[in-house]
Coordinates of C-alpha atoms in Angstrom, one line a residue:
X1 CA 44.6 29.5 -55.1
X2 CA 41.9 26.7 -55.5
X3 CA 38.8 27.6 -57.5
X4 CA 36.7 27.3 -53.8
X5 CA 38.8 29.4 -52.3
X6 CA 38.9 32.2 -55.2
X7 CA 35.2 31.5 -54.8
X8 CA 35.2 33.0 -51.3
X9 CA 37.7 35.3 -51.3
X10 CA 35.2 36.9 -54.4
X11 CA 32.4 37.1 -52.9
X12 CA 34.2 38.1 -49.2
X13 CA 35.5 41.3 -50.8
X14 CA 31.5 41.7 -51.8
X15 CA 30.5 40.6 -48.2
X16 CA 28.1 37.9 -49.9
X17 CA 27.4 34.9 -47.9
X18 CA 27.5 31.7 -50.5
X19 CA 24.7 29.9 -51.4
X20 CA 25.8 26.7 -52.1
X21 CA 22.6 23.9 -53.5
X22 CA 23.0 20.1 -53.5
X23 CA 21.3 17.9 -55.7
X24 CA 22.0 13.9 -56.3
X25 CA 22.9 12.8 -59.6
X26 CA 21.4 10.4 -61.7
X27 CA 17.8 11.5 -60.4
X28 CA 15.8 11.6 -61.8
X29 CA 18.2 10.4 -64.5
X30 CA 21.5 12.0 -65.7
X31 CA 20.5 13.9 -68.6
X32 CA 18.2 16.1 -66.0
X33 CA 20.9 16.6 -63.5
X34 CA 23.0 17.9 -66.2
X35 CA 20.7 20.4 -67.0
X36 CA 19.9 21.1 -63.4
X37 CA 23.7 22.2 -63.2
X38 CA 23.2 25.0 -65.9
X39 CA 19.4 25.7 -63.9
X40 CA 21.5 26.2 -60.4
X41 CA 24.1 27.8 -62.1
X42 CA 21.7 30.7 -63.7
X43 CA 19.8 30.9 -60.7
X44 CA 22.4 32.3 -58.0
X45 CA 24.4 29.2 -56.6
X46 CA 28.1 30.2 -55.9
X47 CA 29.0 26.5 -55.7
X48 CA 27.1 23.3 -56.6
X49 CA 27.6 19.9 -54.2
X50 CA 26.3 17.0 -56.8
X51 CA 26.1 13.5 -54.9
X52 CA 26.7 10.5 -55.9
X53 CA 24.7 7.9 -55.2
X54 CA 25.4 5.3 -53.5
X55 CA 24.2 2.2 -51.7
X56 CA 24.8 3.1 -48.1
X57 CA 24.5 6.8 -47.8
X58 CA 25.0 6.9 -43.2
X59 CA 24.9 10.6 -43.4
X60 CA 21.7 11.1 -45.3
X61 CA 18.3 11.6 -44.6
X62 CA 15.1 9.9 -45.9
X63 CA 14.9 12.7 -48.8
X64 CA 18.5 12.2 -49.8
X65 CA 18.7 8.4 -49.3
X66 CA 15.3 8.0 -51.8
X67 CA 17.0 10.3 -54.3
X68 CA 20.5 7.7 -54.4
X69 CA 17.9 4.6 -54.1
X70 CA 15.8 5.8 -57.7
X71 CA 19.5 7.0 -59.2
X72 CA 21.2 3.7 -58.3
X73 CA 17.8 1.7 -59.4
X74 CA 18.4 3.5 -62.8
X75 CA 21.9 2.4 -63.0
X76 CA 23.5 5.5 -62.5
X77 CA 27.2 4.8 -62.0
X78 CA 30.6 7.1 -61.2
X79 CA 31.7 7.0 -64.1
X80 CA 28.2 8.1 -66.0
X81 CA 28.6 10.7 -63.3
X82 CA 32.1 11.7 -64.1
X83 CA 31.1 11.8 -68.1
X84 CA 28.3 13.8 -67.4
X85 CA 30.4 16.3 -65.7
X86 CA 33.3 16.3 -67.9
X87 CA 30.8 17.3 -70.6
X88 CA 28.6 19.8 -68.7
X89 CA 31.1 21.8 -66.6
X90 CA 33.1 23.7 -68.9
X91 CA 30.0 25.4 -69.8
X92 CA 29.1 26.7 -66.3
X93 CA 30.8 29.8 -65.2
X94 CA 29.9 32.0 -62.5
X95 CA 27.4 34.8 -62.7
X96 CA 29.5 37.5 -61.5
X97 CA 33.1 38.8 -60.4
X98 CA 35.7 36.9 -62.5
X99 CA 34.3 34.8 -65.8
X100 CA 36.3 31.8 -63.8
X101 CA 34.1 28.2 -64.0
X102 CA 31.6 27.7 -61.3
X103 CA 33.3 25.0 -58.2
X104 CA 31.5 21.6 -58.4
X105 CA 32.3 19.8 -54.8
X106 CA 31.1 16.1 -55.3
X107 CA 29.7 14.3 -52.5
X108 CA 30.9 11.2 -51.9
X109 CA 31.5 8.3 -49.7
X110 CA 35.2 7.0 -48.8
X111 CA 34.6 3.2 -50.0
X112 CA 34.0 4.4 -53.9
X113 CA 37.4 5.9 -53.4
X114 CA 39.6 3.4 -52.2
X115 CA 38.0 1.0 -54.5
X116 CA 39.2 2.4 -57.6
X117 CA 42.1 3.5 -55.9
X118 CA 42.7 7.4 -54.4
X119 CA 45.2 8.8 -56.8
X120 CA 42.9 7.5 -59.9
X121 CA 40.1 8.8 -58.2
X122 CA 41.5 11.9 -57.7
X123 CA 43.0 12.5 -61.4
X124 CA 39.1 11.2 -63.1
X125 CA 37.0 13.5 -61.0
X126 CA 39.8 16.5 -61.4
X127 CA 39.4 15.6 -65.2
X128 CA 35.8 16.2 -65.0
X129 CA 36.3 19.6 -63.8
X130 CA 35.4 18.7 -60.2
X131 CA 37.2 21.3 -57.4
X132 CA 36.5 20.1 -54.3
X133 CA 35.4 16.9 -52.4
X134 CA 33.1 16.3 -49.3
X135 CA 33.7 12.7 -48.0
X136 CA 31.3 12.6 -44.9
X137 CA 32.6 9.4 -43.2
X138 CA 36.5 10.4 -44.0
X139 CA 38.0 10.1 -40.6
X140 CA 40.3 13.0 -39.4
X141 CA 42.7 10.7 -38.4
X142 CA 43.1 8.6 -41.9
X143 CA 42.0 12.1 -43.7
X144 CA 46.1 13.2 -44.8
X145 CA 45.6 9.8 -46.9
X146 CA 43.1 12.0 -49.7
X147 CA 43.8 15.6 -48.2
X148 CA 47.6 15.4 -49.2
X149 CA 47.2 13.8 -52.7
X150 CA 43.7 16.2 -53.1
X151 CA 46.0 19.4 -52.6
X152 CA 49.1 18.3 -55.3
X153 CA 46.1 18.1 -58.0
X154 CA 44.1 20.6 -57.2
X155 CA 41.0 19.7 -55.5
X156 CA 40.1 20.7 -52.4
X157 CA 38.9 18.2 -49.8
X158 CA 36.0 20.0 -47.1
X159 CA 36.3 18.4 -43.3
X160 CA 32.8 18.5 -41.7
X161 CA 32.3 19.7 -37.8
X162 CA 29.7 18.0 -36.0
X163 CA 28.1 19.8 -33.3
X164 CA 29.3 17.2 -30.6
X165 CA 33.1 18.0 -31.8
X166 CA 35.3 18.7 -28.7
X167 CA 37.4 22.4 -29.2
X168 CA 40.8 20.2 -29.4
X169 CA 39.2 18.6 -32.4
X170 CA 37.4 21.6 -33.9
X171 CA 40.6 23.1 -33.8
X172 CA 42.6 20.0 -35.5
X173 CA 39.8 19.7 -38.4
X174 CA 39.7 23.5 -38.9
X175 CA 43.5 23.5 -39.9
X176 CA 43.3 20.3 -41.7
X177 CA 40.4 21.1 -43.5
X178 CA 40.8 22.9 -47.6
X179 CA 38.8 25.4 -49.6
X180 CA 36.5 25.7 -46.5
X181 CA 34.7 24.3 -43.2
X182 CA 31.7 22.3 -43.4
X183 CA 29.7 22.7 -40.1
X184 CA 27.0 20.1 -39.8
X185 CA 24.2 22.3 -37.6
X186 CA 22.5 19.1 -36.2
X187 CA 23.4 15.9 -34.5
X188 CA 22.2 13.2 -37.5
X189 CA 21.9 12.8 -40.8
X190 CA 20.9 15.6 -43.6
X191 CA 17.3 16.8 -43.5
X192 CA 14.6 19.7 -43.9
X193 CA 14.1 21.0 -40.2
X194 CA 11.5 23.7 -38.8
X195 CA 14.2 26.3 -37.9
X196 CA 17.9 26.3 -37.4
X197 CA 19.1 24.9 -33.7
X198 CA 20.1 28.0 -32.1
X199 CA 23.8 26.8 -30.7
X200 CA 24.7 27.1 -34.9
X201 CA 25.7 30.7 -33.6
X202 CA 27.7 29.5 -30.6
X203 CA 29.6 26.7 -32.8
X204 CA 30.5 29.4 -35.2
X205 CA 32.5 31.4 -33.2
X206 CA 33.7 28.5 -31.6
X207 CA 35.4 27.7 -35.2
X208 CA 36.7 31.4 -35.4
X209 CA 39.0 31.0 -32.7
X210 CA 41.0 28.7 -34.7
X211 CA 40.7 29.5 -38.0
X212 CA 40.1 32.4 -40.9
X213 CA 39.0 29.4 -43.2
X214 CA 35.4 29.9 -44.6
X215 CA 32.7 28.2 -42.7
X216 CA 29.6 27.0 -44.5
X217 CA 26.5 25.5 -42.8
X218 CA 24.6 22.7 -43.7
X219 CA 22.2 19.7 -42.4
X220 CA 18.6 21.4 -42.2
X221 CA 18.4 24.5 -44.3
X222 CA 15.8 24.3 -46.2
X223 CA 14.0 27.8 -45.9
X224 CA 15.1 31.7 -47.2
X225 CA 14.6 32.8 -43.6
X226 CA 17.3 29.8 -42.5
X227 CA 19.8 31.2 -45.0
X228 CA 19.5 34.4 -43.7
X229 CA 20.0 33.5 -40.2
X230 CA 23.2 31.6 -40.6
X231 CA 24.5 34.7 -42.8
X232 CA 23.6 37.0 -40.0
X233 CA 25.1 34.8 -37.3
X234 CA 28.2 34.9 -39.6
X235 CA 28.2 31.9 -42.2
X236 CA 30.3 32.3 -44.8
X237 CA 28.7 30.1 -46.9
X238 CA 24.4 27.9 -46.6
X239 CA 24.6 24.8 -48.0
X240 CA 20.8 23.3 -49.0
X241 CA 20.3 20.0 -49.9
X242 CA 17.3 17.8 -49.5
X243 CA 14.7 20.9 -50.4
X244 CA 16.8 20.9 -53.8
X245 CA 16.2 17.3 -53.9
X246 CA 13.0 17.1 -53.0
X247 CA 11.7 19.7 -55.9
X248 CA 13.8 18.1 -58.2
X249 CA 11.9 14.8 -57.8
X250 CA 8.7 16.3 -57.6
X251 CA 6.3 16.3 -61.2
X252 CA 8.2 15.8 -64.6
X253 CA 11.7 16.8 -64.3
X254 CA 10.6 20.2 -66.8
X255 CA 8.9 20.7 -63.4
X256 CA 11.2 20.2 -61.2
X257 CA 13.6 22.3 -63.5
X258 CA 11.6 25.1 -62.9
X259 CA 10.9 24.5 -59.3
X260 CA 14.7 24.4 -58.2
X261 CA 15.2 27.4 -60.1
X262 CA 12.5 29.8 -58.7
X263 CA 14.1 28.5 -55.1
X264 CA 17.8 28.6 -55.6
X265 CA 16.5 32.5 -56.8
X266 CA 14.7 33.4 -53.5
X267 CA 17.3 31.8 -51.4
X268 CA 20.1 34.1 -52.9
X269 CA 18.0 36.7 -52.5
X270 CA 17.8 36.1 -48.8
X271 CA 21.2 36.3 -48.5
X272 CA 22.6 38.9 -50.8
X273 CA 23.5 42.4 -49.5
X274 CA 20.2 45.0 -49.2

């Protein structure tokens, strides 16, 4: 069993929801985002989703896409990223249940890893102490090229269901997909949004017909009371990004420390049992 999937099968026999944060490394410089890790992994996250930045981020939104531009501007590289993490994430262990490290997913775009090559990429980032992967423009039909490799080391690699997805391929990403289902709640790219668009419910149990995977939601959470509604609609798992980013950028990074702290604390508290 994968660290994600230990993850979930945890907190399932708890009948927690995860709360899973995403920040973007190398912003506002690497030393921060290491210590953001230990912050986030203090303060109630289940999992942590670091990005990297990069140049040409297509499923980001303005918040997320300004975080990669000031990381990249301050030369923030994979393999500062990797060395950061390779230093940081033995230290981070999860709160409760077994003493078993807390999953880092990276973030990443499919270019970075076929330019240094997919089984490298694979053995550096599983070095580092990374479990799983999101690739947001991996293509189901070239994904067995990482998901096959990705499975004989370790790492789990996360498919993403748009809204738009036809049932035929719901089904084929749900069975493809490893360590969980990554449901993208909006049409676009990765954003703070008023509410949650009601049909989240509908796609859910759409995705149950096929699979007993874990589904987490992402793409617009950025509020306690939007964590709570994807739980109660039957998330396994609320994935927040850009209102993690956006306090982390926000006054000196002691700050913005603080600030992603207090909120990754009232967003588990949203979703934790009464």
């Amino acid at each position: 069993m994968t660290a994600i999937s230990d993850c979930f099968e945890n907190l399932a026999h708890k009948r927690e929801c995860a709360l899973i944060p995403f920040i973007t490394a190398g912003d506002p410089d690497i030393e921060t985002t290491a210590e953001a890790l230990r912050v986030l992994n203090h303060s109630g996250a289940d999992i942590i989703e670091l990005g990297v930045p990069y140049s040409d981020p297509l499923a980001d939104g303005p918040v997320i896409q300004a975080a990669a531009t000031r990381a990249l501007q301050k030369g923030t590289t994979l393999d500062q990223v990797l060395e950061m993490l390779k230093a940081t994430s033995p230290s981070l262990r999860v709160s409760s249940g077994k003493a078993a490290p807390i999953p880092i997913i990276l973030f990443t775009y499919y270019n970075p890893i076929l330019n240094r090559g997919i089984d490298k990429f694979l053995q550096q980032v599983a070095d580092a102490g990374v479990a799983g992967l999101v690739v947001p423009d991996l293509p189901l039909e070239e994904a067995a090229n990482l998901l096959k490799p990705a499975a004989e080391i370790g790492i789990d690699v996360t498919l993403l269901i748009a809204p738009t997805s036809s049932p035929e391929r719901i089904e084929a990403i749900a069975r493809a997909s490893q360590g969980f289902i990554y449901l993208v709640s909006v049409t676009g790219v990765t954003g703070m949004r008023s509410q949650v668009e009601t049909r989240v419910s509908d796609l859910l149990q759409k995705i149950r017909n096929y699979t007993e995977k874990p589904i987490g939601v992402g793409f617009g959470i950025s509020q306690a009371e939007q964590a709570r509604q994807v739980k109660e609609w039957g998330a396994d798992a609320a994935i927040v990004g850009s209102a993690f980013v956006k306090r982390l950028a926000e006054g000196t990074p002691q700050q913005g420390l603080k600030a992603i702290a207090e909120f990754c604390q009232t967003l588990k508290s949203a979703i934790a049992n009464p």
